[in-house]
Tab-separated table of C-alpha atoms in Angstrom:
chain	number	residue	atom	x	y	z
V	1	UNK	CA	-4.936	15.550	15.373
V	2	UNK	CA	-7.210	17.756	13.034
V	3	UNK	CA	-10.315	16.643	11.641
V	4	UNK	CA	-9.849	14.054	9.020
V	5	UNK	CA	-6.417	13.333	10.140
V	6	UNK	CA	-5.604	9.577	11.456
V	7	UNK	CA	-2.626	7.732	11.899
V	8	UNK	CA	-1.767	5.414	8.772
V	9	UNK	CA	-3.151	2.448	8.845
V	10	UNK	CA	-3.284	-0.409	6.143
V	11	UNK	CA	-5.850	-2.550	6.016
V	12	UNK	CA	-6.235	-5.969	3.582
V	13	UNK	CA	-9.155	-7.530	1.939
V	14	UNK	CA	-10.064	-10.282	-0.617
V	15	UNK	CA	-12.217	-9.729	-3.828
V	16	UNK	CA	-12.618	-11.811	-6.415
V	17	UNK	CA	-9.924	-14.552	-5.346
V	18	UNK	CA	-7.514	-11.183	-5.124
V	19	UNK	CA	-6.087	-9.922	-2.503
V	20	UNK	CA	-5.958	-6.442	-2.258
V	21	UNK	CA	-4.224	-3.488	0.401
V	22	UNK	CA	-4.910	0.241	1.212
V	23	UNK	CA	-5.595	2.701	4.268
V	24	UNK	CA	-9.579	2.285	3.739
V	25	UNK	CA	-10.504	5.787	6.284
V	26	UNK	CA	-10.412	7.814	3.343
V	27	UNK	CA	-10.417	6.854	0.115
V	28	UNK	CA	-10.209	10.433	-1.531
V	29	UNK	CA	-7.621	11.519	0.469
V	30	UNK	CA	-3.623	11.141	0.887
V	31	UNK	CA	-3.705	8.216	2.851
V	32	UNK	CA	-4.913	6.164	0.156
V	33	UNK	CA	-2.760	7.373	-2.824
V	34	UNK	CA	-1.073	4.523	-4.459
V	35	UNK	CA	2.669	6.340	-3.140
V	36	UNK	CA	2.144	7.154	0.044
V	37	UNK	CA	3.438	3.730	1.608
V	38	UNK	CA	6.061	4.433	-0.375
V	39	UNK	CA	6.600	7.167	1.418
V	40	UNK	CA	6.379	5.938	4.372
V	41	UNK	CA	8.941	3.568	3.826
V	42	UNK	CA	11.490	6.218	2.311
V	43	UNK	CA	12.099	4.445	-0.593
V	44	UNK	CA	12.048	5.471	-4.751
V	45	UNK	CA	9.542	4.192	-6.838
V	46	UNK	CA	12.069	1.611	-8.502
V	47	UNK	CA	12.572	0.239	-4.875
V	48	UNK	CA	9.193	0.026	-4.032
V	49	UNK	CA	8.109	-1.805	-7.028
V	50	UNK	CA	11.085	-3.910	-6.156
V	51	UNK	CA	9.804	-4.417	-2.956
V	52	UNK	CA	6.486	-5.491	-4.034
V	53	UNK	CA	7.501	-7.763	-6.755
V	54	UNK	CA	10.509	-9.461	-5.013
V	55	UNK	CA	10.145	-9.494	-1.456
V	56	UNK	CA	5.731	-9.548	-1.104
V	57	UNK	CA	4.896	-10.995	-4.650
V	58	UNK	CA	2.650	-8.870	-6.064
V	59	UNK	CA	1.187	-9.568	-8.947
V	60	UNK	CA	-0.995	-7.870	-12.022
V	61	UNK	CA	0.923	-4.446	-11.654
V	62	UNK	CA	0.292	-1.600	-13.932
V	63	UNK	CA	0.396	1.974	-14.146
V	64	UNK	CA	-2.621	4.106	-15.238
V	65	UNK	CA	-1.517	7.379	-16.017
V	66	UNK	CA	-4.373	9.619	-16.618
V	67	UNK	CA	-5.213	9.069	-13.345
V	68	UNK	CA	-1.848	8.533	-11.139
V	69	UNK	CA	-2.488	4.958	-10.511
V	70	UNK	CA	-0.444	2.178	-9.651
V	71	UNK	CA	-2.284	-1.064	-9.484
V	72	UNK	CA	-1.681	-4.606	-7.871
V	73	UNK	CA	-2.502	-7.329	-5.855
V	74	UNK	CA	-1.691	-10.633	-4.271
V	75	UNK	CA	-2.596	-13.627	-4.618
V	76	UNK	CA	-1.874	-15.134	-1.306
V	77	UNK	CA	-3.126	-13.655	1.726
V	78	UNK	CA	-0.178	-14.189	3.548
V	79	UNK	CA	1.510	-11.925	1.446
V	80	UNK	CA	-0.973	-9.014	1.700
V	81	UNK	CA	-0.932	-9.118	5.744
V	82	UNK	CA	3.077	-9.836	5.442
V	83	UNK	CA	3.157	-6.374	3.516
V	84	UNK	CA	0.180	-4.836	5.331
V	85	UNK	CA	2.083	-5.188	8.670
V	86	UNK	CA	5.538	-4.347	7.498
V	87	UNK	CA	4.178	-1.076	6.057
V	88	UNK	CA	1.873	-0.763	9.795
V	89	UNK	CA	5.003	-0.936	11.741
V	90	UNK	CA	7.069	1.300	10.642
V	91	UNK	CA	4.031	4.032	9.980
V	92	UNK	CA	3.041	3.583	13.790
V	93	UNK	CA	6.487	3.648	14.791
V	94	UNK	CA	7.382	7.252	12.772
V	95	UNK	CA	3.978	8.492	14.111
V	96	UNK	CA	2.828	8.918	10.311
V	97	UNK	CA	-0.303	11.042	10.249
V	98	UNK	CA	-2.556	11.921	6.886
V	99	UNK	CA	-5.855	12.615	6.075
């Protein structure tokens, strides 16, 4: 791999009683754009919202459109390592690279 690129690799964290989950190895690059693990999972944005909603429950979601942004979190942590490792597996298993 180049420099800069890694294998995807979502990570969790609590602030603030919140839950929250991104790849952290770059923060101003692809990896952590709000659609790549939506990507990842080959799904549309309606089914990844759905996804997050219904089968993770996320909460607090909003889009920010000045700046592409599509916020949320969780409340439980369970949840955010339930997601973080569904989204793990099947980025490790497709090899997904990004920098």
């Amino acid at each position: 791999m180049g420099a800069g690129v890694h294998l995807y690799q979502m990570t969790c964290w609590e602030s603030a009683g919140r839950w929250h989950v991104n790849d952290v190895k770059n923060l101003s690059g692809r990896s952590a754009k709000w659609y790549t693990p939506m990507r990842i999972l080959g799904v549309s944005v309606e089914e990844y919202v759905n996804l997050l909603l219904n089968t993770f429950h996320a909460e607090g979601m909003y889009y920010y459109a000045p700046t592409d942004y599509l916020a949320f979190h969780f409340t439980k942590e369970k949840d955010a390592k339930a997601f973080c490792s569904y989204v793990n597996k099947i980025a490790r298993h497709g090899n997904y690279c990004c920098a």
